[in-house]
Coordinates of C-alpha atoms and ligand atoms in Angstrom, one line a residue:
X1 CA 12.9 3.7 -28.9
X2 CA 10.4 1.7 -31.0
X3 CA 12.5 1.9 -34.1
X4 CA 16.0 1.2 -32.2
X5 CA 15.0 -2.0 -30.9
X6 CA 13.1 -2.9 -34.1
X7 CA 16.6 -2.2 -35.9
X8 CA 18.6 -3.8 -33.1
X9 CA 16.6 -7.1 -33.8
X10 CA 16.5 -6.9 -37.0
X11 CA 20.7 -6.8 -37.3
X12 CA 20.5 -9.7 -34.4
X13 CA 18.0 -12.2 -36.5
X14 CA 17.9 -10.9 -39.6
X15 CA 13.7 -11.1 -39.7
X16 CA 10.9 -8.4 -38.9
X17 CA 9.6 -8.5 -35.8
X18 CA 6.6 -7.7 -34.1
X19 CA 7.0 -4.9 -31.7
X20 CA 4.7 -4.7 -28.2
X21 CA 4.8 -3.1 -25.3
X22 CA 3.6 -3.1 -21.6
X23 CA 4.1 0.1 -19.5
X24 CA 5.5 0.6 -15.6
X25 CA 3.0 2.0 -13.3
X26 CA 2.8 4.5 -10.1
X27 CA 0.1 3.6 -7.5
X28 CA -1.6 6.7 -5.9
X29 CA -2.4 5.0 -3.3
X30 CA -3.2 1.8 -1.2
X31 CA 0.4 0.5 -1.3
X32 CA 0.6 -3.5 0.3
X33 CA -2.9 -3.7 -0.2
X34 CA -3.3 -5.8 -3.2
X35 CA -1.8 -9.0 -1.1
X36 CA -4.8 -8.2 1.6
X37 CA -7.3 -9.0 -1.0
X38 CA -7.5 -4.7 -0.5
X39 CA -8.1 -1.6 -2.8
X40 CA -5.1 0.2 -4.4
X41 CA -5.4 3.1 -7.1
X42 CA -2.7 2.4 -9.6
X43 CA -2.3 4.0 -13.2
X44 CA 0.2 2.4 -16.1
X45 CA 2.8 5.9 -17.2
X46 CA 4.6 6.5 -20.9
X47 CA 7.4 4.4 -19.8
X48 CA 7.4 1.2 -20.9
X49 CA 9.1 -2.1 -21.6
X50 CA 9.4 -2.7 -25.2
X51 CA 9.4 -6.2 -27.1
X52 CA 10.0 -7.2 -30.2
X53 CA 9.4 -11.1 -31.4
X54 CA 9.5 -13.3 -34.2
X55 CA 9.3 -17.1 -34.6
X56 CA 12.7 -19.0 -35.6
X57 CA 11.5 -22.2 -36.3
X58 CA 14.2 -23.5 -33.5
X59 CA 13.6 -25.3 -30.1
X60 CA 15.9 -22.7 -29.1
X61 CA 14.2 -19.0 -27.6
X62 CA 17.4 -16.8 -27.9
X63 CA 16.8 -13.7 -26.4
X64 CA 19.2 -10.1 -26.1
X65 CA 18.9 -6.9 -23.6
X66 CA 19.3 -4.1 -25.0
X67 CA 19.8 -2.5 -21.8
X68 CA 22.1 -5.4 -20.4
X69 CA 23.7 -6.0 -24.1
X70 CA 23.8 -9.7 -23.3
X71 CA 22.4 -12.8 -24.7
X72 CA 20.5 -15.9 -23.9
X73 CA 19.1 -18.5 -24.8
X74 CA 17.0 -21.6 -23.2
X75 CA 15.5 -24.4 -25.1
X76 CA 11.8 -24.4 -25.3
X77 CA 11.5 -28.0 -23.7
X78 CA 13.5 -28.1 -20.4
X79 CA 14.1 -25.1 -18.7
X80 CA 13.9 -23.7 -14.9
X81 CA 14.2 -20.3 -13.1
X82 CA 17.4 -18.3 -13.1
X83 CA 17.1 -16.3 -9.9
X84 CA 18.1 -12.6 -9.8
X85 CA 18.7 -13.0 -13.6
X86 CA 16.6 -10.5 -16.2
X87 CA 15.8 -13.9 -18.2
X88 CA 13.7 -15.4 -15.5
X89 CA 11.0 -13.2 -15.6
X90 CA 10.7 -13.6 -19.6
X91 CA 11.1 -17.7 -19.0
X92 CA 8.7 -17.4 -16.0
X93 CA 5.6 -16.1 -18.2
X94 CA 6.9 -18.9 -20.7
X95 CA 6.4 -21.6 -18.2
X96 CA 3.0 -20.9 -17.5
X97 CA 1.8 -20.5 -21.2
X98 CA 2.8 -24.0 -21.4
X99 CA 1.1 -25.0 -18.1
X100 CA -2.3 -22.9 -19.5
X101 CA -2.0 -25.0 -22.6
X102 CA -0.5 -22.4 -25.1
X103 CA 2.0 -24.2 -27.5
X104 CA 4.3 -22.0 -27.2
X105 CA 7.2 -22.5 -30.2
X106 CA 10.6 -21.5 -30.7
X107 CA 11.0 -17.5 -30.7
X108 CA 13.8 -14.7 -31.1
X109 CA 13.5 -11.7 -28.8
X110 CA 14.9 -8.3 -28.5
X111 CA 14.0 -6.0 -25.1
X112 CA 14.5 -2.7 -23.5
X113 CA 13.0 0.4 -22.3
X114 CA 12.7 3.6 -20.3
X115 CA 11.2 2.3 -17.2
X116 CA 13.7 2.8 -14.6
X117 CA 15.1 -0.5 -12.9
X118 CA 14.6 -0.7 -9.4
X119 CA 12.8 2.5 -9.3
X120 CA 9.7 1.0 -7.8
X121 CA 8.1 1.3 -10.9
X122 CA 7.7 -2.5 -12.3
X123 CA 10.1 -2.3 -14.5
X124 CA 9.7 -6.4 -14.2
X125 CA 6.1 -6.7 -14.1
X126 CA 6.2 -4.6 -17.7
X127 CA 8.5 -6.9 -18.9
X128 CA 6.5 -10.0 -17.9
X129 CA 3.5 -8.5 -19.0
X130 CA 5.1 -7.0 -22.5
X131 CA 6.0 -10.9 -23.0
X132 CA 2.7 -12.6 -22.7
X133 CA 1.0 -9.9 -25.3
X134 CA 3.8 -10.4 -27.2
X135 CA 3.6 -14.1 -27.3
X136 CA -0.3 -14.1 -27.6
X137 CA 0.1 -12.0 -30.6
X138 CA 3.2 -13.6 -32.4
X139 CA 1.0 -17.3 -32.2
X140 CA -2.1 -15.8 -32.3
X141 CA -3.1 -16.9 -29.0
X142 CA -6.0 -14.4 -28.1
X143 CA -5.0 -14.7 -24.2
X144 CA -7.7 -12.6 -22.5
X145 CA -6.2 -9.5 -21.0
X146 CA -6.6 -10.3 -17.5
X147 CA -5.6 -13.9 -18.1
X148 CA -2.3 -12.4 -19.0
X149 CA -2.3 -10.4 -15.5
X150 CA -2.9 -13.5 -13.8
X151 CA 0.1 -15.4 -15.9
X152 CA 2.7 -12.4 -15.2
X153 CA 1.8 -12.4 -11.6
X154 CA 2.4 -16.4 -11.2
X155 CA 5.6 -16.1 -13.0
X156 CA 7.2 -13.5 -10.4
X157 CA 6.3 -15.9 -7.8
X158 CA 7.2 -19.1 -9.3
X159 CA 9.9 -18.0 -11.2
X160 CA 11.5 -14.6 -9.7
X161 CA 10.0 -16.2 -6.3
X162 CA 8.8 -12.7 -5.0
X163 CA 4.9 -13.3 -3.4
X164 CA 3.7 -10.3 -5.5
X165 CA -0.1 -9.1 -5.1
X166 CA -1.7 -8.6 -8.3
X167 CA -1.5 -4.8 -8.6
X168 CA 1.6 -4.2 -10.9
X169 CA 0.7 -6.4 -13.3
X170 CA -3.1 -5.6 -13.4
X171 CA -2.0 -1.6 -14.2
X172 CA 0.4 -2.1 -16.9
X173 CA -1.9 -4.6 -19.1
X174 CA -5.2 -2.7 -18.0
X175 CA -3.8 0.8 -18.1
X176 CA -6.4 3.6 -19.6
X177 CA -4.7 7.3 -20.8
X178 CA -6.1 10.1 -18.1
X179 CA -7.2 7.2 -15.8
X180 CA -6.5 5.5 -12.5
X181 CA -7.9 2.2 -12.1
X182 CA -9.6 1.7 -8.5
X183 CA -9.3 -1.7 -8.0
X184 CA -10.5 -4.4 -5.5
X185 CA -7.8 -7.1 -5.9
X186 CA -10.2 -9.6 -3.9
X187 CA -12.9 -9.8 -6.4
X188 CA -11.0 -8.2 -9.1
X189 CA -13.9 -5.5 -9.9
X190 CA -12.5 -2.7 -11.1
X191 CA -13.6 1.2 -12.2
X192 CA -11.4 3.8 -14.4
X193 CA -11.0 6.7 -12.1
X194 CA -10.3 10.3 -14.3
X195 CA -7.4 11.6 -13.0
X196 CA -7.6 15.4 -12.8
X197 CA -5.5 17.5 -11.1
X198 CA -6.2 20.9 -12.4
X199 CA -3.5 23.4 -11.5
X200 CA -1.3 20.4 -9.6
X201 CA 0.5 17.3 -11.2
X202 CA 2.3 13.9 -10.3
X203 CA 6.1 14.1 -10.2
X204 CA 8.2 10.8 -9.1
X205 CA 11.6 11.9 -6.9
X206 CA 13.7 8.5 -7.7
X207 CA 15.6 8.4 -4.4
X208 CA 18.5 6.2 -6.7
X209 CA 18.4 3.9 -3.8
X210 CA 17.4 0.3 -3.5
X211 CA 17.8 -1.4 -0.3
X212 CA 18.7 -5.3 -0.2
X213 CA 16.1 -6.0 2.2
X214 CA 13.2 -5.1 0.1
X215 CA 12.4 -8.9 -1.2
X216 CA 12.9 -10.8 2.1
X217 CA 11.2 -8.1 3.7
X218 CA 8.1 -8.3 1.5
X219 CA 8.2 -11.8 1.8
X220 CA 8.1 -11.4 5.7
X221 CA 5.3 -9.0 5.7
X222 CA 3.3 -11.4 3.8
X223 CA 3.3 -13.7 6.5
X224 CA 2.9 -11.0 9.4
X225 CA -0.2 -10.3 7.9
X226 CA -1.4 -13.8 7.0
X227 CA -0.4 -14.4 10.9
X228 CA -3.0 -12.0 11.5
X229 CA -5.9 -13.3 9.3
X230 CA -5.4 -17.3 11.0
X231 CA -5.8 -15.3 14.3
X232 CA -8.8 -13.3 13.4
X233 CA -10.5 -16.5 11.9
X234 CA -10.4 -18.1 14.9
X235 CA -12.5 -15.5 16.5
X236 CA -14.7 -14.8 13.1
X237 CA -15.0 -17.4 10.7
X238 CA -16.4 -15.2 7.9
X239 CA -13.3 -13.1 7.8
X240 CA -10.8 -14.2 4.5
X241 CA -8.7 -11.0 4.3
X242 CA -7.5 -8.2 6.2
X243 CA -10.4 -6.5 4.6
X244 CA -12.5 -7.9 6.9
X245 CA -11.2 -7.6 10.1
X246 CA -12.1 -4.1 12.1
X247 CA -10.1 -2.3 14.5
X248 CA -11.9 -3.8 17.0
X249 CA -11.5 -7.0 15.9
X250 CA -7.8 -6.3 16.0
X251 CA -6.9 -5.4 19.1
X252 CA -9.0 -8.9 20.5
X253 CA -6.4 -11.1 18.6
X254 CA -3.5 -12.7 20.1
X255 CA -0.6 -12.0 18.0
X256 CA 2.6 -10.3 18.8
X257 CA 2.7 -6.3 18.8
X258 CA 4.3 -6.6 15.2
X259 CA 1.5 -8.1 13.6
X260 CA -0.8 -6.2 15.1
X261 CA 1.0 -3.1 13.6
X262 CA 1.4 -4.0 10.8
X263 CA -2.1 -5.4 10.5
X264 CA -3.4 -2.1 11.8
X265 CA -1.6 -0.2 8.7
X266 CA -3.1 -2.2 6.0
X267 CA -6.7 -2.2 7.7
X268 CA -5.9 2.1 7.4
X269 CA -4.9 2.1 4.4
X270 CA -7.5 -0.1 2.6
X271 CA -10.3 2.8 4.3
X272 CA -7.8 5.4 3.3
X273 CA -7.6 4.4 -0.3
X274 CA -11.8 4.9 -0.7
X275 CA -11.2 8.2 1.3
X276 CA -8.9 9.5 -0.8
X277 CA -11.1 8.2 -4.5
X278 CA -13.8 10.1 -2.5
X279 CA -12.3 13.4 -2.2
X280 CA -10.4 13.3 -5.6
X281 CA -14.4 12.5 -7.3
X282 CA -15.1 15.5 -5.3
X283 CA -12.3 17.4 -6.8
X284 CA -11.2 17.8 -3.1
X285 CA -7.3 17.7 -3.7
X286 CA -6.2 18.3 -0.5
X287 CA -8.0 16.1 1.4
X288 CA -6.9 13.6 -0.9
X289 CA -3.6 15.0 -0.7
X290 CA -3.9 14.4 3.1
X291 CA -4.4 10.5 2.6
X292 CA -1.2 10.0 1.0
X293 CA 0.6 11.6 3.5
X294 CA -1.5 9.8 6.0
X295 CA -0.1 7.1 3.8
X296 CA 3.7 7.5 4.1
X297 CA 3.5 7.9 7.8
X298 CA 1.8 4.1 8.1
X299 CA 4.2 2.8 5.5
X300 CA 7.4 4.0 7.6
X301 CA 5.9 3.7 10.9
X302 CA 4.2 1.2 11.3
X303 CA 4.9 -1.2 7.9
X304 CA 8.2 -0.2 8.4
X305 CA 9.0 -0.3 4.7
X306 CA 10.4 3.3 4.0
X307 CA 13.7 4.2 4.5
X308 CA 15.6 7.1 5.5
X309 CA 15.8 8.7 1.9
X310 CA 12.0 8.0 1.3
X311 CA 11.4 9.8 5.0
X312 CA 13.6 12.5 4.0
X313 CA 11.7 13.2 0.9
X314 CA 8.5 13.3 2.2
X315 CA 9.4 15.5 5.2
X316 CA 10.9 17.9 2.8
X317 CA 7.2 17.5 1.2
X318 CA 5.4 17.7 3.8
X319 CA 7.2 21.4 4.8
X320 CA 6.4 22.4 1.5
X321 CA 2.8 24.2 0.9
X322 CA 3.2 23.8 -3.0
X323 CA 2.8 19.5 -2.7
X324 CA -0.6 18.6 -1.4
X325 CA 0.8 15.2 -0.8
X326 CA 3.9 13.0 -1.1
X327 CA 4.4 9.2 -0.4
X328 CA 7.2 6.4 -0.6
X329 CA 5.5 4.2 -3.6
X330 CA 5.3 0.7 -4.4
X331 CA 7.3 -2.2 -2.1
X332 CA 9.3 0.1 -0.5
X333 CA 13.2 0.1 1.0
X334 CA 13.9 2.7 -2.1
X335 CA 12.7 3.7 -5.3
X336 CA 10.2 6.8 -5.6
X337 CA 7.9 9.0 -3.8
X338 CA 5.2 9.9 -5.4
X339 CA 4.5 13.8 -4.8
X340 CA 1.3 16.2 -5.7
X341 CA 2.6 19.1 -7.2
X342 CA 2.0 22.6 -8.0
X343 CA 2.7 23.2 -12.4
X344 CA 4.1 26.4 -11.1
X345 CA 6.6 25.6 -8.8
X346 CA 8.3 21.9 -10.2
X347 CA 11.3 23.9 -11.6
X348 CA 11.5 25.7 -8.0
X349 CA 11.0 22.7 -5.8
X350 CA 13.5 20.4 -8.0
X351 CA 15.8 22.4 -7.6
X352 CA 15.7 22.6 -3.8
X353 CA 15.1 18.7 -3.6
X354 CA 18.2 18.0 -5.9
X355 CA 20.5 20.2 -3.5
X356 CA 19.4 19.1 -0.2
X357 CA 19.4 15.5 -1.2
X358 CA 23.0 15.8 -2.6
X359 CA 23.8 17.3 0.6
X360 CA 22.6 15.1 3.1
X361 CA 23.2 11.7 0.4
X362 CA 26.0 12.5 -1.6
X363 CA 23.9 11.5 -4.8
X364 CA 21.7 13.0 -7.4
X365 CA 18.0 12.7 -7.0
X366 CA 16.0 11.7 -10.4
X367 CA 12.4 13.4 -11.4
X368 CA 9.7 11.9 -13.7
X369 CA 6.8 14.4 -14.5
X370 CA 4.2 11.4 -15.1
X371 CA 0.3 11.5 -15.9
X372 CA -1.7 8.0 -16.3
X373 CA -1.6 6.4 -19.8
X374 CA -2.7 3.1 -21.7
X375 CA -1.8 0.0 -20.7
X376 CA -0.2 -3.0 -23.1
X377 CA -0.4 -3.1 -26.5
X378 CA 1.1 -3.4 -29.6
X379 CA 2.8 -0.8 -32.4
X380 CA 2.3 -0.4 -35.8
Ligands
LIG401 C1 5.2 -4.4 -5.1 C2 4.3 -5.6 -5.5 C3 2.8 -5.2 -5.6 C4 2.4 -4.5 -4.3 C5 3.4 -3.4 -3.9 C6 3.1 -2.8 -2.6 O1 5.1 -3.5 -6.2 O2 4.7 -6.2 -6.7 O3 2.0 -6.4 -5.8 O4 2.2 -5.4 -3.2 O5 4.7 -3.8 -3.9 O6 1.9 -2.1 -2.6

């Protein structure tokens, strides 16, 4: 893949480029946590967004996808988000080098990858994240790492205008091989976790769906939970997050029965995310297994942010005693579910998934085998 795109830029600009990347990640769980200044247990995976960049010498950044096979190009001086277009998300991270101070010059860029797109896997949040190393390397910038989290995060929400949390973003630039990262997005304090799973492993079933109402919908549950935190403050001052409002505390607020749902999930979820890095320190798999399925059922139930492809998958799961756990992963309305599997029986239980699925769907299922690896960086 390197060498493709390498050669692919090279017969587009006729120069060597420097090649980077930035990977996609899975979260194991703590999913719409990061936004609640929560914990989530993410880990960057060997698929990745690859980019190669040289300087031109132009005021003009022209840019190709390989995967798209189209061009563009925006002048380095005056330009402004291209909703729903690949090239905001690469002009986004742009924007706020400039606004940090970075001169950013003139550049030619070639980019594509294996990360599946709307797979739930941040296929965007690589990309953003592959640009600023990129960029920080090509001008020798030295942007910190997590100063380059913070940039790709602000460019999804100023420039893809999706209110993102900071978990995507933090995993594929701070992703360690054989490690999670347990991460508290409020203070940003964050420990490697060893991922270990002995006789099990983490296999991805790509539902191949992605719903239209998964922006919007994030967007919305954004502000059901803010709606709770403004209610909660005026009973508790102290309290800044959903982190910091108990059970108790909930059920005194006077918000609609939505908000309270939803608020309830996230408030579960944050305890179940230091459950589960509990029992998985332990080397207890199936209680940990237990948590993500404890998972799915608040994300579909009560987040109401699965779907009935996700449910289906899970169900199948949970029927199954060969996957400790299975969960939808990431924003929801489609993508993946993230399953813990027996080595033994994949080839057995892919099978069976990829049948019933075509049966009740009419469409093929997708599988990633995936284990955590390193996080952005640059090749050769
Ligand atoms: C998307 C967002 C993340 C996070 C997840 C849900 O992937 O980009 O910040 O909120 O959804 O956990």
């Amino acid at each position: 893949m390197y060498q493709e795109i390498k050669n692919i830029f090279q017969v587009h600009f006729d120069q060597e480029p420097l090649l980077v990347y930035s990977p996609g990640r899975i979260n194991l769980i703590g999913e719409h946590t990061d936004y609640n200044g929560g914990f989530v247990l993410p880990a960057a995976i060997d698929k990745k967004m690859v980019v190669a960049i040289a300087e031109n010498g132009l005021k003009t950044c022209r840019i190709y996808s390989v995967d798209f096979k189209e061009e563009f190009a925006f002048e380095i001086e005056s330009f402004s988000p291209k909703p729903s277009h690949w090239a905001t998300y690469i002009m986004g991270v742009v924007a706020q080098l400039q606004q940090a101070g970075y001169p950013v010059r003139g550049f030619d860029m070639v980019f594509g990858g294996d990360i599946p797109v709307g797979a739930g896997l941040s296929s965007s949040a690589a990309l953003e994240c592959a640009v600023g190393y990129g960029l920080s390397a090509l001008f020798d910038f030295e942007i910190p790492r997590i100063s380059l989290v913070h940039y790709a995060q602000k460019a999804e929400h100023t420039f893809a205008g999706v209110q993102c949390g900071i978990m995507d973003q933090f995993a594929s630039v701070m992703g360690k091989k054989d490690y999670a990262i347990r991460l508290d997005c409020r203070t940003l304090k964050f420990e490697y976790f060893p991922i270990d799973l002995g006789d099990y492993q983490l296999m991805l079933i790509d539902t191949k769906v992605k719903h239209s109402l998964s922006e919007s919908a994030y967007n919305t549950r954004r502000e059901e939970c803010e709606a709770g935190v403004k209610a909660a403050q005026k009973i508790d001052l102290a309290v800044r997050d959903l982190r910091d409002v108990s059970l108790e505390l909930l059920e005194r607020l006077e918000v609609s029965d939505v908000v309270k749902t939803r608020c309830k999930y996230v408030i579960e979820e944050n305890q179940r995310v230091l459950d589960a890095c509990e029992a998985l320190s332990k080397g207890d798999l199936e209680s940990f297994g237990k948590s993500v399925f404890a998972s799915h059922q608040g994300l579909s139930q009560e987040y109401e942010v699965s779907c009935k492809e996700l449910d289906f998958l899970v169900d199948y799961a949970k029927n199954e005693s060969e996957i400790l756990g299975a969960r939808m992963m990431g924003g929801g309305f489609g993508g993946c579910t993230i399953n813990i599997v027996n080595k033994a029986h994949v080839d057995r239980i892919k099978k069976e998934v990829r049948q019933q699925y075509q049966a009740l769907f009419g469409r093929n299922p997708e599988f990633y085998l995936v284990s955590p690896e390193e996080g952005s960086g640059r090749i050769g």
